[in-house]
mmCIF file of C-alpha atoms in Angstrom:
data_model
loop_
_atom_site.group_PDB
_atom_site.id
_atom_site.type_symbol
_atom_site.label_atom_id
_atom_site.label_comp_id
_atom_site.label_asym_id
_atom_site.label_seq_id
_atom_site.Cartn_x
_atom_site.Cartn_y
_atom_site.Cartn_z
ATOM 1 C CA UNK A 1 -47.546 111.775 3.680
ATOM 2 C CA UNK A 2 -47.433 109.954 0.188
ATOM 3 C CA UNK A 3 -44.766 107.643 0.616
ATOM 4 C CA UNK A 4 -45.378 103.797 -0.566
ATOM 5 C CA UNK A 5 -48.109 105.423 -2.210
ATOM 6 C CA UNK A 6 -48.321 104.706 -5.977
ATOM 7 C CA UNK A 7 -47.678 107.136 -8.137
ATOM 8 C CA UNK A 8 -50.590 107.416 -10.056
ATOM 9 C CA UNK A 9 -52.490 107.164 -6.746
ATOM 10 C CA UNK A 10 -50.662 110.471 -5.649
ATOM 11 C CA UNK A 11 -51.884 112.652 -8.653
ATOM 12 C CA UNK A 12 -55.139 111.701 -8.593
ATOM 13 C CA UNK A 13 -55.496 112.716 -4.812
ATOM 14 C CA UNK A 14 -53.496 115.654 -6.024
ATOM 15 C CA UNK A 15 -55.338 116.415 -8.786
ATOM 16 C CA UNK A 16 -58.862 116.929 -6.456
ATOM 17 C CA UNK A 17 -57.667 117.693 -3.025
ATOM 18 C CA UNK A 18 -54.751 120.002 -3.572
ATOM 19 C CA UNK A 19 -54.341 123.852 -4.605
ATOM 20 C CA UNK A 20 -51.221 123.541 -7.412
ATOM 21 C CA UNK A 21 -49.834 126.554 -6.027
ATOM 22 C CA UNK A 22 -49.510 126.184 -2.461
ATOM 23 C CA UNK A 23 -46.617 125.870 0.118
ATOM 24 C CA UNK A 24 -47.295 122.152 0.465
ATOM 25 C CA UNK A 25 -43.573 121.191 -0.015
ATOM 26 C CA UNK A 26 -41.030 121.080 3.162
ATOM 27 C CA UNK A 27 -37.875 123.415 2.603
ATOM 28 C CA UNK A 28 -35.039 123.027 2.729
ATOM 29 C CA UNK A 29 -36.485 120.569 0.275
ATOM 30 C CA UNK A 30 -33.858 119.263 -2.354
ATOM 31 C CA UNK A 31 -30.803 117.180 -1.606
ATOM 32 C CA UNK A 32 -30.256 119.126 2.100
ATOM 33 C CA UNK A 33 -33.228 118.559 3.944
ATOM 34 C CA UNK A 34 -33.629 120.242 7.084
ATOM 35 C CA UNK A 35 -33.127 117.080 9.165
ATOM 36 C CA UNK A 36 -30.091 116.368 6.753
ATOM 37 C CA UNK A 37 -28.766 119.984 7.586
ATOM 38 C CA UNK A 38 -28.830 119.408 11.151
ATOM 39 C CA UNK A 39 -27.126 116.392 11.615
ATOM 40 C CA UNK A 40 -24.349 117.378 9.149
ATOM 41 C CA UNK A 41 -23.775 120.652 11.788
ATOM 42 C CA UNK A 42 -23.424 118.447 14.596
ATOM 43 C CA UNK A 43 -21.497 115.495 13.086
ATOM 44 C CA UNK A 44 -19.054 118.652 12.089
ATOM 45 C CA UNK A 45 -18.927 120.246 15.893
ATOM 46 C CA UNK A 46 -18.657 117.413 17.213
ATOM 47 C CA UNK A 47 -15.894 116.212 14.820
ATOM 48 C CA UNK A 48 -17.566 112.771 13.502
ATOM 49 C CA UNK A 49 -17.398 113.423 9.532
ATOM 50 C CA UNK A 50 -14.630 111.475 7.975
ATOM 51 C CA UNK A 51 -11.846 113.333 7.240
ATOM 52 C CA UNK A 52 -11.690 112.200 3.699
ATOM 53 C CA UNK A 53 -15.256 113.643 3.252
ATOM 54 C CA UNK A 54 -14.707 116.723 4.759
ATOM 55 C CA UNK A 55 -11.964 117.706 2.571
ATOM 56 C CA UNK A 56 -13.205 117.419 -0.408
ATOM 57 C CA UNK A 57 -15.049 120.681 0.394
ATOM 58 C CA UNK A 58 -12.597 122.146 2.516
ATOM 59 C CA UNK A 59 -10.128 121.917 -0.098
ATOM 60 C CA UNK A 60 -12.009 122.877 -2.976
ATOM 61 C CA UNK A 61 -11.418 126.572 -4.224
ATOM 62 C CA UNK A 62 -15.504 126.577 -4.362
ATOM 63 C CA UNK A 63 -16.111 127.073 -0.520
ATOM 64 C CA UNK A 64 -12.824 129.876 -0.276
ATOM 65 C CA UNK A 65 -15.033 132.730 0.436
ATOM 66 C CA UNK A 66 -11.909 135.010 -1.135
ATOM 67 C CA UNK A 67 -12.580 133.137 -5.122
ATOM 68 C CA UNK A 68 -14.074 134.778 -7.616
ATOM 69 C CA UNK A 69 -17.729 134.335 -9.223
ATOM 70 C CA UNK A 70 -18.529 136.123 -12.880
ATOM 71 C CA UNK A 71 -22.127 136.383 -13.244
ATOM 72 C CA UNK A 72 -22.772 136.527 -17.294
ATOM 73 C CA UNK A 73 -25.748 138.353 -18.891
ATOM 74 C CA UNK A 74 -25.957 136.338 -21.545
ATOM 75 C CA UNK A 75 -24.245 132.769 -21.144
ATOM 76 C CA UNK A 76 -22.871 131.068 -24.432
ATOM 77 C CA UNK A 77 -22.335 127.687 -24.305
ATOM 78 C CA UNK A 78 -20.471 124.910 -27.237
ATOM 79 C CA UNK A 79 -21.734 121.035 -28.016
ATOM 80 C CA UNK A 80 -19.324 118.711 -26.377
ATOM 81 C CA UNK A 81 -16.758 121.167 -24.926
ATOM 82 C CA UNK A 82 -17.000 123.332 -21.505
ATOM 83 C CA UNK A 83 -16.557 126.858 -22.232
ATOM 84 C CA UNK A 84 -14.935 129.542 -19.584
ATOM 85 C CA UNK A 85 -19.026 131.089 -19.673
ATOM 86 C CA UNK A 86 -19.971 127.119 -18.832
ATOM 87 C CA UNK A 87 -17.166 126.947 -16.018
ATOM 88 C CA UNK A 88 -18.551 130.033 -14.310
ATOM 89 C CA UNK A 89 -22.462 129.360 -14.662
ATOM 90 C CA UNK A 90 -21.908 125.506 -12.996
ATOM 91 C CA UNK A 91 -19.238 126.375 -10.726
ATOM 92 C CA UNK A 92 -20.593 129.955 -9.184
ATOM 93 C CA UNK A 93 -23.568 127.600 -8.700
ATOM 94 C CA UNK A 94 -21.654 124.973 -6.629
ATOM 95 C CA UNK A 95 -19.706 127.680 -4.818
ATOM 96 C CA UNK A 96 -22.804 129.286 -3.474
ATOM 97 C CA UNK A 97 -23.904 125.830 -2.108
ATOM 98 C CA UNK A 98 -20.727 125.356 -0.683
ATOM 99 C CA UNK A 99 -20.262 128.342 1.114
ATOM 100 C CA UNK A 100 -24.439 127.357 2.423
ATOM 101 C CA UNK A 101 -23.078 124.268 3.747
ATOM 102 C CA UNK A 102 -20.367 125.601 5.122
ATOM 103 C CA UNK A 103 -22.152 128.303 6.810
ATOM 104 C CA UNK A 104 -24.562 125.896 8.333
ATOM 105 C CA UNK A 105 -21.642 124.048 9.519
ATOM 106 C CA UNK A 106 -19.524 126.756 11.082
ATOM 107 C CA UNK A 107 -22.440 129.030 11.598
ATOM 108 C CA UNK A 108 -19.665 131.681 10.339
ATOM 109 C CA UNK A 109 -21.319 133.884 8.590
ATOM 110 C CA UNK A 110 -18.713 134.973 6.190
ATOM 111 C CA UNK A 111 -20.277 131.851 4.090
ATOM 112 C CA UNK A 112 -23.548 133.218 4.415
ATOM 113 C CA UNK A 113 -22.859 136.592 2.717
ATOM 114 C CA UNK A 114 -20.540 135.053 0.121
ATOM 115 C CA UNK A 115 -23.605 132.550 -0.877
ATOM 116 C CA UNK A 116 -25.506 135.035 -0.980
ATOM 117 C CA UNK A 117 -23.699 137.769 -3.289
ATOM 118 C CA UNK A 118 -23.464 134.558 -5.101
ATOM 119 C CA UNK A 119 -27.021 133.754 -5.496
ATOM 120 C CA UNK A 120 -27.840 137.784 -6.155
ATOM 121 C CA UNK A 121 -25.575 138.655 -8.635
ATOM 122 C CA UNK A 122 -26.359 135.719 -11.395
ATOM 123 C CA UNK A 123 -30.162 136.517 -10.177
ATOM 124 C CA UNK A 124 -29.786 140.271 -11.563
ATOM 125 C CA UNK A 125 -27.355 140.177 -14.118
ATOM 126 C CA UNK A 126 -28.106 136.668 -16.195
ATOM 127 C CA UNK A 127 -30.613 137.559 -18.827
ATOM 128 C CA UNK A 128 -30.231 134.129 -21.539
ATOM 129 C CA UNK A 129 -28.491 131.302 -22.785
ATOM 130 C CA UNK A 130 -26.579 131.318 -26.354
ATOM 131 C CA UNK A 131 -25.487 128.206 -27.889
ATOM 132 C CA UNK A 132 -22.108 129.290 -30.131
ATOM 133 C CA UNK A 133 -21.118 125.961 -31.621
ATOM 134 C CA UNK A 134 -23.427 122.880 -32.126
ATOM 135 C CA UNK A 135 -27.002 122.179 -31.760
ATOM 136 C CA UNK A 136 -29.543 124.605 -30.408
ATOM 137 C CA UNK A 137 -31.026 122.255 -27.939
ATOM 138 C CA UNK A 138 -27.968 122.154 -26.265
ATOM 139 C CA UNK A 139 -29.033 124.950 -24.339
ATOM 140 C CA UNK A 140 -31.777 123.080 -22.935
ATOM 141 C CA UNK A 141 -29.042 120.343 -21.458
ATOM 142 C CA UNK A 142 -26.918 122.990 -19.873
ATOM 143 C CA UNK A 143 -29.742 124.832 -18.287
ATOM 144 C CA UNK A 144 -31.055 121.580 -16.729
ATOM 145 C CA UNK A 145 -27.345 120.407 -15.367
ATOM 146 C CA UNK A 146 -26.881 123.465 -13.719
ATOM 147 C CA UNK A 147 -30.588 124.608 -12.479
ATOM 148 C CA UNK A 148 -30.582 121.760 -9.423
ATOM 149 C CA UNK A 149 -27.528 123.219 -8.087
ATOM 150 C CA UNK A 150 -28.581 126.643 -8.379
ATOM 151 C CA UNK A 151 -31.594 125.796 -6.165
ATOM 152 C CA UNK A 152 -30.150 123.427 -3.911
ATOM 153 C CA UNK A 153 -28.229 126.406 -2.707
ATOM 154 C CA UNK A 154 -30.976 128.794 -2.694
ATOM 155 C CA UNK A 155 -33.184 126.285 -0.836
ATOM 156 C CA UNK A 156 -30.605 126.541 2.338
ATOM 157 C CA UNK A 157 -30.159 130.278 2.105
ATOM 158 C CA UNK A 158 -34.141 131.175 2.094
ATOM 159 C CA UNK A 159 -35.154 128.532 4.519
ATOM 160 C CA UNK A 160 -32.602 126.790 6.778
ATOM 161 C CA UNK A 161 -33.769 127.128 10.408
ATOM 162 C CA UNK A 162 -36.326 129.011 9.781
ATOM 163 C CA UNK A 163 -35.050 131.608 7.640
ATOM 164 C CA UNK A 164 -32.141 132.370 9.620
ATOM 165 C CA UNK A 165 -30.525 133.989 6.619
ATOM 166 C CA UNK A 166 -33.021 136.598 6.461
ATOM 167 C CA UNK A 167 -32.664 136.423 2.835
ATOM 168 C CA UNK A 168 -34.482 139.908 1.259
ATOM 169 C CA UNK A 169 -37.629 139.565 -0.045
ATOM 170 C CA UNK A 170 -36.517 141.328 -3.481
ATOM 171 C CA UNK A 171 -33.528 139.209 -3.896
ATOM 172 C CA UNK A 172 -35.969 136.161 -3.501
ATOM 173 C CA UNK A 173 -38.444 137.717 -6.144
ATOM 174 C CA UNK A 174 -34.955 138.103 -8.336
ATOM 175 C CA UNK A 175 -33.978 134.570 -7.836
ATOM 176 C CA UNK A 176 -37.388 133.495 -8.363
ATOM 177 C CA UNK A 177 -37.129 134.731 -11.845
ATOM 178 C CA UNK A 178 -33.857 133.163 -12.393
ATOM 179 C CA UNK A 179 -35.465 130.327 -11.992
ATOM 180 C CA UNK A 180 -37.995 130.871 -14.202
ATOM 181 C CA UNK A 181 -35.879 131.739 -16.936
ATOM 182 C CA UNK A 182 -33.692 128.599 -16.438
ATOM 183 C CA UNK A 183 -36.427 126.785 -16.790
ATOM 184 C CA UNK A 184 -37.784 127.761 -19.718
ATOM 185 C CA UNK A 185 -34.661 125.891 -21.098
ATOM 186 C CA UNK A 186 -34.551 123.017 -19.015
ATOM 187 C CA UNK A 187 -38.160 121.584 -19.584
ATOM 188 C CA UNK A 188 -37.100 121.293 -22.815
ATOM 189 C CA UNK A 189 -34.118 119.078 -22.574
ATOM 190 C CA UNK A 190 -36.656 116.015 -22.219
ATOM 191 C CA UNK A 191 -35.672 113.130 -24.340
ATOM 192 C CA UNK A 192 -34.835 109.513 -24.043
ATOM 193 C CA UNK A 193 -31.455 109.144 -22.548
ATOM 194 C CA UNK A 194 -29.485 110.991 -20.058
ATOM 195 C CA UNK A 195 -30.829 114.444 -21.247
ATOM 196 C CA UNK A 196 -34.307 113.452 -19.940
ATOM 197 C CA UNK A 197 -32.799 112.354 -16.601
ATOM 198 C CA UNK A 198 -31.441 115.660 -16.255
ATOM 199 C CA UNK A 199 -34.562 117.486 -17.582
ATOM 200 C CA UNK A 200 -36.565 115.730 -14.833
ATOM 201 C CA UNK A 201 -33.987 116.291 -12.178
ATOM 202 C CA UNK A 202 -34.414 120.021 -12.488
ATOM 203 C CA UNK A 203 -37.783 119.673 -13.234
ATOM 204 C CA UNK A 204 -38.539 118.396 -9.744
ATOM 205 C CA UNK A 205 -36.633 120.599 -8.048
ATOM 206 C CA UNK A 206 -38.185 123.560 -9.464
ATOM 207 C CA UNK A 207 -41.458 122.474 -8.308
ATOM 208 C CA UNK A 208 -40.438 122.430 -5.062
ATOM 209 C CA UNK A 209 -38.708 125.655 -4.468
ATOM 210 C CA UNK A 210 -41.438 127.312 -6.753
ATOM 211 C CA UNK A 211 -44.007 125.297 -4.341
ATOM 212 C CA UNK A 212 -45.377 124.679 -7.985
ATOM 213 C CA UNK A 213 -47.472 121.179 -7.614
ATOM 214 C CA UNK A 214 -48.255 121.253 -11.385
ATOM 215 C CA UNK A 215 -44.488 121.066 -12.111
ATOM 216 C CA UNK A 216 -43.616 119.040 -9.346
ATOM 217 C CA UNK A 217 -46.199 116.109 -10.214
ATOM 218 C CA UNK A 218 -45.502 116.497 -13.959
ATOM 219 C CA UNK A 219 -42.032 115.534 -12.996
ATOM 220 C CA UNK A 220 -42.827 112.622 -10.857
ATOM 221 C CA UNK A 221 -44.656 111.587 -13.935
ATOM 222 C CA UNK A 222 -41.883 111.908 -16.075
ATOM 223 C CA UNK A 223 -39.339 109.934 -13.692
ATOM 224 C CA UNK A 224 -42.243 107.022 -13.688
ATOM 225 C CA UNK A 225 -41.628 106.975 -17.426
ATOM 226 C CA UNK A 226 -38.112 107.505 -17.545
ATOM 227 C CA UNK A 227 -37.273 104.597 -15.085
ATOM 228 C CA UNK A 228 -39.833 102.323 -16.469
ATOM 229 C CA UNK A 229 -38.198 102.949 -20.281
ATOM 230 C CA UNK A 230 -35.084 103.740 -20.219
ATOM 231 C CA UNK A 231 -34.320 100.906 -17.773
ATOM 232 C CA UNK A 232 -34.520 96.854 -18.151
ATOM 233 C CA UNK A 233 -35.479 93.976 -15.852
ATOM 234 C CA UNK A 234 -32.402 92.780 -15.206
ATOM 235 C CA UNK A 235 -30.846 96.414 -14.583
ATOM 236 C CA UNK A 236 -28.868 97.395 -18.176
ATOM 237 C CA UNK A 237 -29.986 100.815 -19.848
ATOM 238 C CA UNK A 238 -31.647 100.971 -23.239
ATOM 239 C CA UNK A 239 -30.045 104.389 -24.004
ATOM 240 C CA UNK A 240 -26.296 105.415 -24.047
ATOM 241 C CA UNK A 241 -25.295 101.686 -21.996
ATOM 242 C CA UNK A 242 -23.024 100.575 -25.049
ATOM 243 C CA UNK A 243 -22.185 104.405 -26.029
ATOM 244 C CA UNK A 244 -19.423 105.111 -23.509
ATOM 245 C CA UNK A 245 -19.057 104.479 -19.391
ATOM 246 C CA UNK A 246 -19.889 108.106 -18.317
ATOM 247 C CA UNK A 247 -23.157 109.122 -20.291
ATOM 248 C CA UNK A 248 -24.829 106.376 -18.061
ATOM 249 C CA UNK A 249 -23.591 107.725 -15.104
ATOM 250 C CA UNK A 250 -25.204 111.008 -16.275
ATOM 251 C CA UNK A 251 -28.276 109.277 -15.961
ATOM 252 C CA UNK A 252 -27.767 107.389 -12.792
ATOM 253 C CA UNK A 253 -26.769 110.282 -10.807
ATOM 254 C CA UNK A 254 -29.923 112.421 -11.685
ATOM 255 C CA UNK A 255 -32.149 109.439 -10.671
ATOM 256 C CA UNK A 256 -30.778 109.096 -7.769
ATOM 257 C CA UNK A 257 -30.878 112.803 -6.641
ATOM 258 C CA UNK A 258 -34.093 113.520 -8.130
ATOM 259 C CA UNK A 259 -35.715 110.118 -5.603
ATOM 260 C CA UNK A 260 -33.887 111.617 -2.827
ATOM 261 C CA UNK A 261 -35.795 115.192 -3.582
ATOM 262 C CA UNK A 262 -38.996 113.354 -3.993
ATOM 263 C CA UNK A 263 -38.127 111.169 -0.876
ATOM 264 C CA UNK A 264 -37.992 114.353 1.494
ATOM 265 C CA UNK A 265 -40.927 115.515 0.318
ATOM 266 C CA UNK A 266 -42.795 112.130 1.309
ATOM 267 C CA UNK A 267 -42.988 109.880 -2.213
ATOM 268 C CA UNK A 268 -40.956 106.901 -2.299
ATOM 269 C CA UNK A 269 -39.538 106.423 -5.661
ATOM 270 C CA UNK A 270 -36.841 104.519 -4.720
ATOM 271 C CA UNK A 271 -39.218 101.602 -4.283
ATOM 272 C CA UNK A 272 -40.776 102.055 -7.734
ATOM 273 C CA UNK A 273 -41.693 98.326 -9.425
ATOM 274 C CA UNK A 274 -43.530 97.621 -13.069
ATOM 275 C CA UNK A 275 -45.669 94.885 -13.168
ATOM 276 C CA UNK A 276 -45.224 91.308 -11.597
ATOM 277 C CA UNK A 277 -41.521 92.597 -11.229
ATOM 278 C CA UNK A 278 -39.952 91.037 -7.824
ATOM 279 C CA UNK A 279 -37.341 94.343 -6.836
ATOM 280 C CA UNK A 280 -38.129 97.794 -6.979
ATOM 281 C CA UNK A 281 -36.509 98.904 -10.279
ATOM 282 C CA UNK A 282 -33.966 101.070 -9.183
ATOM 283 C CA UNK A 283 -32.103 98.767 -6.701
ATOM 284 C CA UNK A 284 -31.875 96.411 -9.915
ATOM 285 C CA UNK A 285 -30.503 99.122 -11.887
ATOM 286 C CA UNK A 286 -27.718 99.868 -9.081
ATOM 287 C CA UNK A 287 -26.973 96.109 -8.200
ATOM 288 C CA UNK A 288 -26.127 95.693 -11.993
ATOM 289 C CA UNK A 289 -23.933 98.803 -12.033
ATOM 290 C CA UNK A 290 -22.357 98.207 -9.488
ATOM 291 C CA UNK A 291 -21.535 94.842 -10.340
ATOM 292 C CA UNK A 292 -20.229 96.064 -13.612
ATOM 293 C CA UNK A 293 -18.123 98.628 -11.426
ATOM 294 C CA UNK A 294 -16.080 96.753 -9.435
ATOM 295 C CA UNK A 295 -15.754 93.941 -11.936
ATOM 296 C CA UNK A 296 -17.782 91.522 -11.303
ATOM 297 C CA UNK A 297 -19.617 91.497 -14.404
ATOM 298 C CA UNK A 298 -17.861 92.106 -17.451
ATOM 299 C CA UNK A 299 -17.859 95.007 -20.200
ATOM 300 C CA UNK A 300 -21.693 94.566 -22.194
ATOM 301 C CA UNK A 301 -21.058 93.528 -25.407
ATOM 302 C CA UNK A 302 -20.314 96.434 -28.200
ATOM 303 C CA UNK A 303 -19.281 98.827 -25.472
ATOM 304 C CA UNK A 304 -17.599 101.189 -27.879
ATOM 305 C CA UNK A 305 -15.527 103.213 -25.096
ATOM 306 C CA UNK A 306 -14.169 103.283 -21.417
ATOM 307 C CA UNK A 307 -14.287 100.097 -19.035
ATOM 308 C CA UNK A 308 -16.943 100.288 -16.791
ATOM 309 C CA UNK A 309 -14.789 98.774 -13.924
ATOM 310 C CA UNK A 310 -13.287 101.893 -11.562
ATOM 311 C CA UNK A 311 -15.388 104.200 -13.939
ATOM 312 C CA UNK A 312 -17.574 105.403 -11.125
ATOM 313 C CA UNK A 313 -14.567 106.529 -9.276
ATOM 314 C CA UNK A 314 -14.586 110.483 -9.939
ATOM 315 C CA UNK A 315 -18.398 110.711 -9.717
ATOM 316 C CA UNK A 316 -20.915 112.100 -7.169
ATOM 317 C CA UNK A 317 -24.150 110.522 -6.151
ATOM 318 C CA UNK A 318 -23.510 106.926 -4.996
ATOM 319 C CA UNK A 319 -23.421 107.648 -1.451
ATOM 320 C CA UNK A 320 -27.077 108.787 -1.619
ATOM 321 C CA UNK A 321 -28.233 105.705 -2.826
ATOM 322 C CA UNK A 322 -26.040 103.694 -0.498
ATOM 323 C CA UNK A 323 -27.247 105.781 2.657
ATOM 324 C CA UNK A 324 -30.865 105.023 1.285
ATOM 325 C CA UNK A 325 -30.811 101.563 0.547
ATOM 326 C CA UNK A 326 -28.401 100.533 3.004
ATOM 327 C CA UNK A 327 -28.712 103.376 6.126
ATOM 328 C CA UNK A 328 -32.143 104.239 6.388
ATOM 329 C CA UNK A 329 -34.178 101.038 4.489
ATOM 330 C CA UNK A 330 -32.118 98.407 5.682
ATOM 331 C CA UNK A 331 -31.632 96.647 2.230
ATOM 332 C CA UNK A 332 -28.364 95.704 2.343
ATOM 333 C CA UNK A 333 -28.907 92.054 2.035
ATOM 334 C CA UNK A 334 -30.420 92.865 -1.561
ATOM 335 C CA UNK A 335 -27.854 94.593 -2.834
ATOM 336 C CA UNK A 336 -24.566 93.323 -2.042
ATOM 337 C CA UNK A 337 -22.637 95.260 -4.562
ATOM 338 C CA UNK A 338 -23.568 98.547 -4.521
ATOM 339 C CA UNK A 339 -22.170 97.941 -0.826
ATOM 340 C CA UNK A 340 -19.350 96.800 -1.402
ATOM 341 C CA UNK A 341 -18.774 99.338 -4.541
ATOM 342 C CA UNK A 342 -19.738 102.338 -2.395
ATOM 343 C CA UNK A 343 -17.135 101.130 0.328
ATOM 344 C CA UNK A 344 -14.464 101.795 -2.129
ATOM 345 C CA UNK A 345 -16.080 104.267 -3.817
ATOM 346 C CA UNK A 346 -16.306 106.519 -1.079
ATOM 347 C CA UNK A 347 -16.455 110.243 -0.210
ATOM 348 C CA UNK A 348 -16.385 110.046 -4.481
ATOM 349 C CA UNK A 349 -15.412 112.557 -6.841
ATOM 350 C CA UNK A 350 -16.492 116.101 -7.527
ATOM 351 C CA UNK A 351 -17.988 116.484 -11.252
ATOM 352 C CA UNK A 352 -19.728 120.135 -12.212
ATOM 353 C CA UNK A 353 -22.852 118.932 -13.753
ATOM 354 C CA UNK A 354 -24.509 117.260 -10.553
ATOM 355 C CA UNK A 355 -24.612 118.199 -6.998
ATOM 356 C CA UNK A 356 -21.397 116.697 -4.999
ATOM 357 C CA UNK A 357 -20.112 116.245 -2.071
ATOM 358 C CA UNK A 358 -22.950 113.886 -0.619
ATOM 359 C CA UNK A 359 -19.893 111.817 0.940
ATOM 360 C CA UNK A 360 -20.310 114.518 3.605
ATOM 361 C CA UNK A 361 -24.070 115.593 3.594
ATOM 362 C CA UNK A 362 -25.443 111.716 3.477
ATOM 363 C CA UNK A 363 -23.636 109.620 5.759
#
């Protein structure tokens, strides 16, 4: 509907045509779109996904519907260090959206109720977040790492072909108010470097499974903003670029999964460009990454740890971009690198403060 619209043209048609509470958004709505969901069921019966791909999943303890999940009333997290109550909040979170992808695969519905019990039991039993060691925003930073996830699963469960699931309607009031309290710390994780990329990732995605416009457009607002400052012309970052090789990342990753949220919901902010700029912004910022990725542009001058050659190895997220700018938008001529990084990048790693395995949900 919106797409190659601008941005500020969208919330000011928005802002008079539209109720900011109505189910305008399409669901499954986050990373898994309905579409997406499909064709990752039938590249999977028909035995098309690579096997590399597929076994990241398959092999992860996350999707074994016999692990355990510990839902925590009250979840106390630590500055710079994961915690056992930090393990469990992320990693319940990515086992209930791998037991939704697997049971849209398999259509086995052992998955289904083990995503499920997932998805109920942090929904009744968390009641806050406690911050034990270190700053009190950091609260605000975990909440918004883990919130996406949380949803992305939820979003399959509660409408994948047409509510399949036949998810309760109390134990989608209960996750509702998960959500809400999540949120309350995420919004507030908005500053200017990778915590803001984050706080706008989950920021987005709560719009959308809240069918909240208000939040939703807010957030498209804030990913304008982010992109436009925290990003320069020729592709560098102005925050955290010269601080280490993986807090940039951290900021990559969430813009590329919060433009592939907006993207199924029809805005295009993959295409985003500032002034009399030539490229849309965000293909600069990945040619120049990847470039510094596989080497062929050196370490920026004052990095003060890691080599960003190979560091992209371990992460999520890069097959996204690559199946948007090189699949689906034919780009490929414009961005040489990021093909050829994402060729040996590829399926990528698993890390527990994004949304993985899009190896095998974005081919």
């Amino acid at each position: 509907m919106f797409k190659n619209m601008s941005i500020s043209a969208i919330l000011v048609i928005m802002l008079f045509t539209t109720d900011s509470y109505g189910e305008t958004f399409l669901h499954p709505g986050i990373l898994n779109s309905e579409e997406n969901l499909n064709k990752l069921r039938h590249r999977y019966v028909n035995d098309q996904i690579p096997a590399a791909a597929l076994s990241m999943l398959l092999d992860s303890q996350l999707g074994d519907v016999g692990r355990l999940y510990t839902p925590h009333k009250i979840v106390e997290v630590e500055s710079h260090v994961s915690n056992s109550y930090e393990e469990a909040f992320r990693n319940d979170a990515h086992a209930a959206r791998a037991n939704a992808l697997l049971w849209v695969m398999t259509d086995d519905k052992k998955y289904l109720s083990k995503a499920m019990r997932i998805l109920d039991e942090w929904a009744v039993t968390f009641h806050a977040i406690k911050v034990t060691k270190g700053n009190s925003s950091q609260a605000y930073l975990e909440a918004a790492w883990a919130l996406p996830i949380w949803i992305s699963a939820a979003e399959i469960i509660r409408y994948y072909d047409d509510g399949k699931a036949k998810w309760s309607d109390k134990s989608i009031r209960q996750f509702d108010q998960f959500v809400l309290k999540l949120h309350s710390y995420s919004k507030k994780a908005r500053k200017a470097n990778n915590w803001g990329a984050s706080a706008t990732l989950s920021h987005i995605a709560v719009g959308v499974y809240l069918n909240n416009e208000a939040i939703f457009y807010e957030g498209i607002e804030w990913f304008e903003h982010s992109l436009k400052t925290l990003s320069t012309e020729d592709g560098a970052l102005t925050a955290d670029y010269i601080r280490d090789t993986w807090h940039p990342q951290y900021t990559l990753v969430a813009w590329i999964q919060t433009a592939e949220i907006a993207w199924n919901q029809g805005i295009d902010l993959y295409s985003l460009q500032f002034g009399r700029e030539k490229k849309p912004r965000l293909e600069v910022v990945f040619e120049h990454f990847s470039k510094l990725f596989i080497g062929e542009l050196g370490n920026p001058e004052g990095l003060k740890k890691g080599n960003y050659k190979n560091a992209h190895l371990d992460r999520p997220g890069y097959q996204i971009a690559f199946n948007h700018y090189i699949n689906r938008s034919n780009r490929g001529e414009y961005l040489p690198a990021l093909e050829k990084m994402v060729q040996s990048w590829y399926p990528g790693g698993f890390k527990d403060l994004f949304m993985s395995w899009d190896g095998l949900t974005h081919e």
